[in-house]
Short mmCIF file of C-alpha atoms and ligand atoms in Angstrom, two decimals:
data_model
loop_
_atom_site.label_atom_id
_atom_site.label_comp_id
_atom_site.label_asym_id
_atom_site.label_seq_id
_atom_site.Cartn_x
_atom_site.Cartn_y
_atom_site.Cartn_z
CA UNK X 1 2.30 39.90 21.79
CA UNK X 2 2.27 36.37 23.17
CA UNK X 3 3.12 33.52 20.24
CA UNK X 4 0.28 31.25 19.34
CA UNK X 5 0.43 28.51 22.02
CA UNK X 6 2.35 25.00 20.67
CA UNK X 7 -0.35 22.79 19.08
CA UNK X 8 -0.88 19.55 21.02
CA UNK X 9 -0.97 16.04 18.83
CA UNK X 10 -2.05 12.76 20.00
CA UNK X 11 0.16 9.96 18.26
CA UNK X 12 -2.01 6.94 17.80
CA UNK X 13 1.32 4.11 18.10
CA UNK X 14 4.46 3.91 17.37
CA UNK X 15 6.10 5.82 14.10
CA UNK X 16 9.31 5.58 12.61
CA UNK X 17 11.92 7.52 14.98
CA UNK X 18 12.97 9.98 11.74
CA UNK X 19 9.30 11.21 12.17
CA UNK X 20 8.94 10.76 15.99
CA UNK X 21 12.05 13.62 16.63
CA UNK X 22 11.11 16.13 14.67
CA UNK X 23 7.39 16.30 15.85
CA UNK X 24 8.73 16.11 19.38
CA UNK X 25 10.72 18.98 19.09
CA UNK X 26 7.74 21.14 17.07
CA UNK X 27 4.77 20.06 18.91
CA UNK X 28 3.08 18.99 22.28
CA UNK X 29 3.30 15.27 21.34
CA UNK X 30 1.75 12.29 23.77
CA UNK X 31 1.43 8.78 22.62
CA UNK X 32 -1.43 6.41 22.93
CA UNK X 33 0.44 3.41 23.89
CA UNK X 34 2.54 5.13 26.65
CA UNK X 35 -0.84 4.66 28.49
CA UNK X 36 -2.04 1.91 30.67
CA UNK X 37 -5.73 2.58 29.87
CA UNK X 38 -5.84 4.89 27.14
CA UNK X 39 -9.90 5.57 27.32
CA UNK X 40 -9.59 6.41 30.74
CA UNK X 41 -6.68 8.81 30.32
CA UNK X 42 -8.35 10.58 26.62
CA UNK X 43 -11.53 10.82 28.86
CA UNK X 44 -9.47 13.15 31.06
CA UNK X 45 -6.95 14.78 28.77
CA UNK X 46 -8.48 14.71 25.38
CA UNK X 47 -9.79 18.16 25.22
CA UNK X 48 -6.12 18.84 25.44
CA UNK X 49 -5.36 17.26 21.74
CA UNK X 50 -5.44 19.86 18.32
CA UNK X 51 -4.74 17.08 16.06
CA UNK X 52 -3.86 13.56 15.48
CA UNK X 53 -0.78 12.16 13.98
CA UNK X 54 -0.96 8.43 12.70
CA UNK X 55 -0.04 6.33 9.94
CA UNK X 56 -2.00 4.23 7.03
CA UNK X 57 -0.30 0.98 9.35
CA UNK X 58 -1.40 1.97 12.27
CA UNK X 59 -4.91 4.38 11.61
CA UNK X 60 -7.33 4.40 14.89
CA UNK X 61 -10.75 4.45 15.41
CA UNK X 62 -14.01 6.60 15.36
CA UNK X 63 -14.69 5.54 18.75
CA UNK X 64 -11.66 8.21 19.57
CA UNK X 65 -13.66 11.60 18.47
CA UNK X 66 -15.92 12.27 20.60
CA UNK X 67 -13.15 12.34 23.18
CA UNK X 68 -11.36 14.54 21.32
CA UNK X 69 -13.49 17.58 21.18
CA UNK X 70 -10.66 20.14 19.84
CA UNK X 71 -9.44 18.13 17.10
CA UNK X 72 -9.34 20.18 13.65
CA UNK X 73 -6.80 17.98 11.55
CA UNK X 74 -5.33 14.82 10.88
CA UNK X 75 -1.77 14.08 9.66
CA UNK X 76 -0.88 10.29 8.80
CA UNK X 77 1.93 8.94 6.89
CA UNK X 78 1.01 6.70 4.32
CA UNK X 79 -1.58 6.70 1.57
CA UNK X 80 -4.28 4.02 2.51
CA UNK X 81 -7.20 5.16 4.45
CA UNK X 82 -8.64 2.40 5.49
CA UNK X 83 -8.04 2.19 8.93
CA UNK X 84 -8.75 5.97 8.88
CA UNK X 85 -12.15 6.72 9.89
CA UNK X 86 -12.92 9.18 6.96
CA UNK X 87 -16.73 9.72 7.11
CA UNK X 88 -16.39 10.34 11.14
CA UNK X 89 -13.66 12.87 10.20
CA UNK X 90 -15.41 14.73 7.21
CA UNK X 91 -18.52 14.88 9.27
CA UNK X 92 -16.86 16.66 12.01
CA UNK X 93 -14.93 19.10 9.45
CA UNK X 94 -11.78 17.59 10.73
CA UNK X 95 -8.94 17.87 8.10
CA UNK X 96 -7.38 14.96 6.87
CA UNK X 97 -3.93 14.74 5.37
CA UNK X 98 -2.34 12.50 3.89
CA UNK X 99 1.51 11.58 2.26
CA UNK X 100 0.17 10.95 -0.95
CA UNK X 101 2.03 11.01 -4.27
CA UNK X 102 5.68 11.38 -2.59
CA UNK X 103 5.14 7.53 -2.45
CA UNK X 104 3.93 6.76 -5.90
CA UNK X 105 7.41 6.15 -7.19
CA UNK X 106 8.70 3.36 -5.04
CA UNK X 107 5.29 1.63 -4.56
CA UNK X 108 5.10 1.03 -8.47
CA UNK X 109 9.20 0.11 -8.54
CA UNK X 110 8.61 -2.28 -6.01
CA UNK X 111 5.19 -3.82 -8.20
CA UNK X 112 7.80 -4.06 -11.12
CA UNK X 113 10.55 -5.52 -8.77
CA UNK X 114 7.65 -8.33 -8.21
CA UNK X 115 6.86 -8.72 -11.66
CA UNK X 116 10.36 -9.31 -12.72
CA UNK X 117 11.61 -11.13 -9.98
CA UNK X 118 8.33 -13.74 -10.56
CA UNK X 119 8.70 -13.92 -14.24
CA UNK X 120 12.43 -14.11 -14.46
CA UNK X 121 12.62 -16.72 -11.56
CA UNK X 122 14.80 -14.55 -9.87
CA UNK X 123 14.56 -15.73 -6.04
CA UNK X 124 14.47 -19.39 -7.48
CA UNK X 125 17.63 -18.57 -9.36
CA UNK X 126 19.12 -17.29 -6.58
CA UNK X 127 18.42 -20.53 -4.83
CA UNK X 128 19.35 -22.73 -7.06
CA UNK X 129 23.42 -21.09 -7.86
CA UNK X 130 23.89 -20.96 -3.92
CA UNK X 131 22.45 -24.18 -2.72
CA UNK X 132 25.22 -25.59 -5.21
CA UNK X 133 22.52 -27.74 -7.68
CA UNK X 134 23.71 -25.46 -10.72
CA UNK X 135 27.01 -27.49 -10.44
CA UNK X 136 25.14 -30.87 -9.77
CA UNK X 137 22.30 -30.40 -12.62
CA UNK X 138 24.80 -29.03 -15.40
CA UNK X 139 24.12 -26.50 -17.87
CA UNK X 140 20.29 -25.26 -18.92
CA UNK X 141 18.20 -27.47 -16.53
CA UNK X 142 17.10 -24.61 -14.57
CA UNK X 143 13.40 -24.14 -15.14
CA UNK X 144 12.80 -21.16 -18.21
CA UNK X 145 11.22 -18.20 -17.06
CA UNK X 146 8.58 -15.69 -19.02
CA UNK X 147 8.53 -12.97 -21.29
CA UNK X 148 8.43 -9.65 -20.34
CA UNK X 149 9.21 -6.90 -22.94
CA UNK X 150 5.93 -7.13 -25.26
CA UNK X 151 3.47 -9.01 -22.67
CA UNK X 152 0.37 -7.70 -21.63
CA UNK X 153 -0.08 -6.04 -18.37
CA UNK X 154 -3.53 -5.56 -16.98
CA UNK X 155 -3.77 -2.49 -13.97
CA UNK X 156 -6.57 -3.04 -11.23
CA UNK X 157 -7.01 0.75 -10.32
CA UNK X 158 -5.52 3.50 -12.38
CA UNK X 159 -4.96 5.78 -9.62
CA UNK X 160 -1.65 8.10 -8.55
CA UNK X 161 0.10 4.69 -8.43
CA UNK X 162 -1.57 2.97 -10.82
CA UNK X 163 -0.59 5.39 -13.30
CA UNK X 164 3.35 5.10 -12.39
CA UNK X 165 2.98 0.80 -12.94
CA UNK X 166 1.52 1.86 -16.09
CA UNK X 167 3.97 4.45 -17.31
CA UNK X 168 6.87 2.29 -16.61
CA UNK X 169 5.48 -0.48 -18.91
CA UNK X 170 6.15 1.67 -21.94
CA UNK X 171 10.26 0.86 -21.33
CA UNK X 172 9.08 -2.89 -21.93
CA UNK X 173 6.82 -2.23 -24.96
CA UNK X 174 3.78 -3.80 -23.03
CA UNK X 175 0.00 -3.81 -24.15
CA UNK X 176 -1.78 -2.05 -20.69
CA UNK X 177 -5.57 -2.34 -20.04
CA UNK X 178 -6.66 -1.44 -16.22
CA UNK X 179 -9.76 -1.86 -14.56
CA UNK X 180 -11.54 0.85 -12.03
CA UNK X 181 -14.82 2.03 -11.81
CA UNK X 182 -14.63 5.28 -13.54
CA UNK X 183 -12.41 5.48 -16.85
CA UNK X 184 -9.38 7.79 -16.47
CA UNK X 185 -9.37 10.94 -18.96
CA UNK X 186 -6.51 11.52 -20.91
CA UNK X 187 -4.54 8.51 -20.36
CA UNK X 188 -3.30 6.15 -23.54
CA UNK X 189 -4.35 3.30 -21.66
CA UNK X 190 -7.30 1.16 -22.74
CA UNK X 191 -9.68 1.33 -19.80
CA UNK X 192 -11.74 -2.33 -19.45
CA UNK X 193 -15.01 -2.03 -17.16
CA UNK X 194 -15.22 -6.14 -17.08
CA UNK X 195 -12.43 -6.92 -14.17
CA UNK X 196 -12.56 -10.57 -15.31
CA UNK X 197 -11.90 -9.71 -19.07
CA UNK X 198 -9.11 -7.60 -18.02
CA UNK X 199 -8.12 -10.75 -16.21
CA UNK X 200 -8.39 -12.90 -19.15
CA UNK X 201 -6.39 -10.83 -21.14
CA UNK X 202 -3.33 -9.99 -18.94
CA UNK X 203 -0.13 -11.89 -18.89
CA UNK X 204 0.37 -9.96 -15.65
CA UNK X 205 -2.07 -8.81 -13.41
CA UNK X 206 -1.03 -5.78 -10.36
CA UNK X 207 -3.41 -4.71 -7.89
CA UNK X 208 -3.33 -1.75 -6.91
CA UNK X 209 -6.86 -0.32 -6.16
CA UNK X 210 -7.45 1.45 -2.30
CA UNK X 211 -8.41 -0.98 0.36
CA UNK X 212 -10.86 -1.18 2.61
CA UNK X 213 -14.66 -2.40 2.18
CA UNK X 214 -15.20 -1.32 -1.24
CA UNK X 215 -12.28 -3.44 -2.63
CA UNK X 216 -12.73 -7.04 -0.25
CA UNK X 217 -12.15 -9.55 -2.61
CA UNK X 218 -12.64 -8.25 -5.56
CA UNK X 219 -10.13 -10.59 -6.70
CA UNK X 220 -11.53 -13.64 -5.99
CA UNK X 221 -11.84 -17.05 -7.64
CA UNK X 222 -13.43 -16.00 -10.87
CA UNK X 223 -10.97 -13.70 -11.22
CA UNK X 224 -7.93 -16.22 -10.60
CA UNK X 225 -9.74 -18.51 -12.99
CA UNK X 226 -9.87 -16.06 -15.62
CA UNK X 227 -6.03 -15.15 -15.44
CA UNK X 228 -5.26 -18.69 -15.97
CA UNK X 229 -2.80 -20.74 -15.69
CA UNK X 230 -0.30 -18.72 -17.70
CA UNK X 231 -1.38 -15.64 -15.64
CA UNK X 232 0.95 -13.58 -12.58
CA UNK X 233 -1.22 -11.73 -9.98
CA UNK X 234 1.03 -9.02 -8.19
CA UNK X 235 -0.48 -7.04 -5.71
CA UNK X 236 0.62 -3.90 -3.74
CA UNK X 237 -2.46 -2.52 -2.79
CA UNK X 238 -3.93 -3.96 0.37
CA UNK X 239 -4.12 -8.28 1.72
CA UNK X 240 -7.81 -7.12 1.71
CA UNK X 241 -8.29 -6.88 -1.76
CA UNK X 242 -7.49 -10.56 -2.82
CA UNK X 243 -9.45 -13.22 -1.49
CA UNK X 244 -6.54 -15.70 -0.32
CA UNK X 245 -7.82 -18.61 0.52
CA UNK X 246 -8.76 -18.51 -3.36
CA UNK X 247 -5.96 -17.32 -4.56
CA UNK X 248 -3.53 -20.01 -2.30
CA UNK X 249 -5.89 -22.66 -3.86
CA UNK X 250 -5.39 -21.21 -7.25
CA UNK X 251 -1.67 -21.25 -6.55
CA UNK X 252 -1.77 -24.84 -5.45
CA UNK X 253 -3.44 -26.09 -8.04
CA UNK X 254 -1.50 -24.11 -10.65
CA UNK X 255 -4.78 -22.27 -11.86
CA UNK X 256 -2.47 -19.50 -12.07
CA UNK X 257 0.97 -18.94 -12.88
CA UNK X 258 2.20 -17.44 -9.94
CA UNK X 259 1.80 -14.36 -7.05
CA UNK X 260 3.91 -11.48 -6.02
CA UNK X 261 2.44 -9.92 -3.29
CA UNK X 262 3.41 -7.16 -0.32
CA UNK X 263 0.64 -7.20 1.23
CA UNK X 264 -1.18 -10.23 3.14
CA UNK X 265 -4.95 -10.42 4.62
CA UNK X 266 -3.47 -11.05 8.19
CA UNK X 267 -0.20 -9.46 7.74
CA UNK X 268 1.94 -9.51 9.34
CA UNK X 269 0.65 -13.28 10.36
CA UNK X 270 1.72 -15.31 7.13
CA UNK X 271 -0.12 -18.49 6.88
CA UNK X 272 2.13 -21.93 6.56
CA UNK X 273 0.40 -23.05 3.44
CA UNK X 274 1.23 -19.50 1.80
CA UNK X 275 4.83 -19.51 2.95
CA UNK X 276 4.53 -22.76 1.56
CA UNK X 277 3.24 -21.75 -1.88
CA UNK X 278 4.99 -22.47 -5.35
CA UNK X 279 5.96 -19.46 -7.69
CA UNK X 280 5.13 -16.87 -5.26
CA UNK X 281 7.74 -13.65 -4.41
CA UNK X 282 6.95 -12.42 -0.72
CA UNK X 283 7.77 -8.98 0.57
CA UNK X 284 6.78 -7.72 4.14
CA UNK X 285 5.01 -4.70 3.11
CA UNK X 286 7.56 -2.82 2.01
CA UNK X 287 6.87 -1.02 -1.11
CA UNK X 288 7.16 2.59 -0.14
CA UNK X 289 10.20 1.18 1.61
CA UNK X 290 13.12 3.32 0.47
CA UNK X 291 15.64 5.60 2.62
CA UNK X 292 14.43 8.45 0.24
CA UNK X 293 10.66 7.61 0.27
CA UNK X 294 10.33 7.22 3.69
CA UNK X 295 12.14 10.47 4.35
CA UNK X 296 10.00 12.17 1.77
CA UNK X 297 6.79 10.91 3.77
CA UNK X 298 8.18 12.11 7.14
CA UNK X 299 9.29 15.32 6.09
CA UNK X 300 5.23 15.94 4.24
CA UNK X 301 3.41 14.96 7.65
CA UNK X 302 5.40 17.36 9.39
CA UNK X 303 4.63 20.13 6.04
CA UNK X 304 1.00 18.79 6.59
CA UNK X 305 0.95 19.89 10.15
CA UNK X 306 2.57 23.20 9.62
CA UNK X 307 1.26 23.98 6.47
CA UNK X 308 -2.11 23.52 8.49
CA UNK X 309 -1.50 25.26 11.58
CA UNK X 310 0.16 28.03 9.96
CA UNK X 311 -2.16 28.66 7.48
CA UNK X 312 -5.03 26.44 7.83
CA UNK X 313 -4.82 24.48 4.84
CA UNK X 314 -2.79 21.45 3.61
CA UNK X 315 -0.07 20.54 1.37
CA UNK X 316 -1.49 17.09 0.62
CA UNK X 317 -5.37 16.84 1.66
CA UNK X 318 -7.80 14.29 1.26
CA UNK X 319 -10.62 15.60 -0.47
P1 LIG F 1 -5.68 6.46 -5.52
O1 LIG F 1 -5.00 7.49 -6.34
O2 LIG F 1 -6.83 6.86 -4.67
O3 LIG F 1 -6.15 5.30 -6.52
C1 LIG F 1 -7.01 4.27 -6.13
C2 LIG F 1 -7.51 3.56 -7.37
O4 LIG F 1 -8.33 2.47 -6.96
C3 LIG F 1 -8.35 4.41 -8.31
O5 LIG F 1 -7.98 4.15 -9.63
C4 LIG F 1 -9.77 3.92 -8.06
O6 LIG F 1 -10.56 4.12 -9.23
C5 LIG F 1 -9.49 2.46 -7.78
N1 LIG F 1 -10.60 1.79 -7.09
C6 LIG F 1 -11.14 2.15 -5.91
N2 LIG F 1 -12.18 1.33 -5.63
C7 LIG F 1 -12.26 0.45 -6.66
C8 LIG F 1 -13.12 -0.64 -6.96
N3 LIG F 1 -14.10 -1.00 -6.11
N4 LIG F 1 -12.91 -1.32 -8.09
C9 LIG F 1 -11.92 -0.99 -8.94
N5 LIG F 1 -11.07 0.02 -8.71
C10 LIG F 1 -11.24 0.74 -7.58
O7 LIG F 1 -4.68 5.74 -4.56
P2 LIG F 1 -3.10 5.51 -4.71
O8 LIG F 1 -2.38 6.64 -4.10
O9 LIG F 1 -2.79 5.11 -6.10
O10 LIG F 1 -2.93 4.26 -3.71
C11 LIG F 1 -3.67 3.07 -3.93
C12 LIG F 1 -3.59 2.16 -2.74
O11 LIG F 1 -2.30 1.54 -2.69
C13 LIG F 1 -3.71 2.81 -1.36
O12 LIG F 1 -5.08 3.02 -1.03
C14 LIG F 1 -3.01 1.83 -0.44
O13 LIG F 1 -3.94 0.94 0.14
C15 LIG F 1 -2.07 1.07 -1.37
N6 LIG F 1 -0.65 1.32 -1.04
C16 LIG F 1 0.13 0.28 -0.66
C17 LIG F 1 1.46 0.51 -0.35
C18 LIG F 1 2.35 -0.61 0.07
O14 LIG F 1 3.29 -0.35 0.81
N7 LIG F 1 2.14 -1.82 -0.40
C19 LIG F 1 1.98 1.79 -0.40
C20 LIG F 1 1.15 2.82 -0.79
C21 LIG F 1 -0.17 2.58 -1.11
P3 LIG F 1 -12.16 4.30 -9.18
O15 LIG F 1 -12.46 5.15 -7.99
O16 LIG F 1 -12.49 4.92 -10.50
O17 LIG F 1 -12.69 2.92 -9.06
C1 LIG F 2 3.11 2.55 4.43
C2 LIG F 2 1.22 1.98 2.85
O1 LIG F 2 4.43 2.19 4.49
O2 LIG F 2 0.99 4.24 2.29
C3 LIG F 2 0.42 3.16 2.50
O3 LIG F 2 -0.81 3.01 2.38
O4 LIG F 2 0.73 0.92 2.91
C4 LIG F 2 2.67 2.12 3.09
O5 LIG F 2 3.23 3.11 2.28
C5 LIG F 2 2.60 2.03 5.68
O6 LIG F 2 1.32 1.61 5.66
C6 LIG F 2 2.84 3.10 6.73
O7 LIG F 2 2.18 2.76 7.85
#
């Protein structure tokens, strides 16, 4: 008997090469951008393509279905959907995989690694001892930081991350709240359905809701004004999520304490005025950023794809 013929995947832009090799060498694999015109060229080949293999970063469009009339799953590395068409997909009974929960770790170490580094003044500090001031000021001038162990930390969405920020506050003996729509079941945390109370009661305040339409701007002035002036916002979740022309005004005018944030509205395009911006951390989206998590996430697209063409179901679906 013949063996099942090698499943062909279209690759919607560039992925990491510890991903890239390995799908080369299991699959048919053909790359949007090594096309001129890549309309024209899925108009004639796309009835080629079994699935599609893409990332949360780089997602694709709808538009890109109905030229691929054989396409049964989707593999993307990365959690966020919401450059991922998911109604399109469900409503073609196309399977949709993600590299949830291998992630969760990292994403809420690197929230924490925001938190601390804002309230400890730790890139300030950093600063200051190299730029040679320490020795110019003298002893204790350097600005006091904030309180950690025993603060209040507020969570905007409790999810498979959420739930990792919050289980790591315990090691600080922190009061956590968290905001979502629904109230999580058997969690000790207390769930608060009024974002801006939650606000109003945090010492620190991490996003870390999904992105997309559902979650523009939900933190937005009111919510800024609510944390106060003695208030952090971190956010990990998506530039989308925080209105930031608000928040940079908030920022300015020290409504707020500070910002920690990995993700931007026009990342990677960083404004001036929020490079300029007092007691803000910056990272370039790199919160899943590890050797180990990043490994993790290649190696569960590929076990998405196999898993899937193997057996027809997935390790880590979206439901
Ligand atoms: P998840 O398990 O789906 O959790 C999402 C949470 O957001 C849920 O608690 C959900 O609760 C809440 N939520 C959704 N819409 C909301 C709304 N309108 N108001 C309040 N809460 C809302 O997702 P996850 O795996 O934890 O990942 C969360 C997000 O983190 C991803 O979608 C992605 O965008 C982001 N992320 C960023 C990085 C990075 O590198 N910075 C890495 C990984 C993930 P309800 O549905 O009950 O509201
Ligand atoms: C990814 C992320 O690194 O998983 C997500 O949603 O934002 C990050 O973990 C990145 O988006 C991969 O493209």
């Amino acid at each position: 008997m013949n063996p099942p013929p090698t499943p062909c995947l279209l690759q919607t832009g560039a992925l990491v090469p510890l991903l890239e090799q390995p799908l080369q060498a299991r699959y048919h694999v053909e790359r949007l951008l090594d096309h001129d015109d890549p309309i024209a060229w899925l108009q004639a080949e796309g009835a080629r393509f079994d699935g599609i293999v893409s990332s949360a970063g780089l997602g694709f469009s709808a538009d890109l279905l109905p030229l691929l009339p054989r396409l049964r799953v989707v593999s993307s590395y990365g959690v966020g959907l919401d450059r991922i068409p998911v109604a399109a997909l469900k409503a073609r009974g196309v399977a949709l995989a993600t590299t949830s929960d291998v992630l969760n770790d990292c994403v809420a170490d690197a929230a924490w690694a925001l938190l601390m580094a804002l309230a400890r003044r730790v890139v300030e500090g950093d600063a200051y001892v190299r730029s040679g001031r320490w020795a110019e000021d003298g002893l204790n001038r350097f600005p006091l930081g904030r309180r950690i162990s025993g603060a209040r930390l507020g969570i905007v969405g409790l999810g498979r991350i959420g739930q990792v920020v919050a289980r790591r506050a315990s090691g600080f003996d922190m009061a956590v709240a968290y905001h979502s729509r629904r109230a999580v079941a058997d969690v000790p945390w207390r769930h608060e359905p009024d974002l801006r109370a939650l606000a109003r009661n945090s010492d620190y305040l991490v996003v870390i809701t999904a992105g997309g339409d559902g979650t523009r701007h939900l933190i937005n002035a009111e919510v800024l004004e609510a944390l106060g002036p003695r208030g952090f916002l971190i956010n990990v979740a998506r530039g989308s999520v925080v209105d930031e022309a608000a928040l940079l005004e908030a920022l300015q005018a020290g409504r707020i304490a500070g910002a920690g944030l990995d993700v931007f509205e026009n990342e990677p395009r960083i404004s001036e005025a929020m490079r300029a911006a007092p007691r803000t951390v910056l990272l370039p989206h790199v919160a899943s950023a590890t050797e180990e998590t990043r490994l993790a996430m290649a190696v569960r697209v590929l076990d998405n794809l196999d898993a899937f063409f193997q057996t027809g179901r997935l390790v880590s679906p979206v439901e």
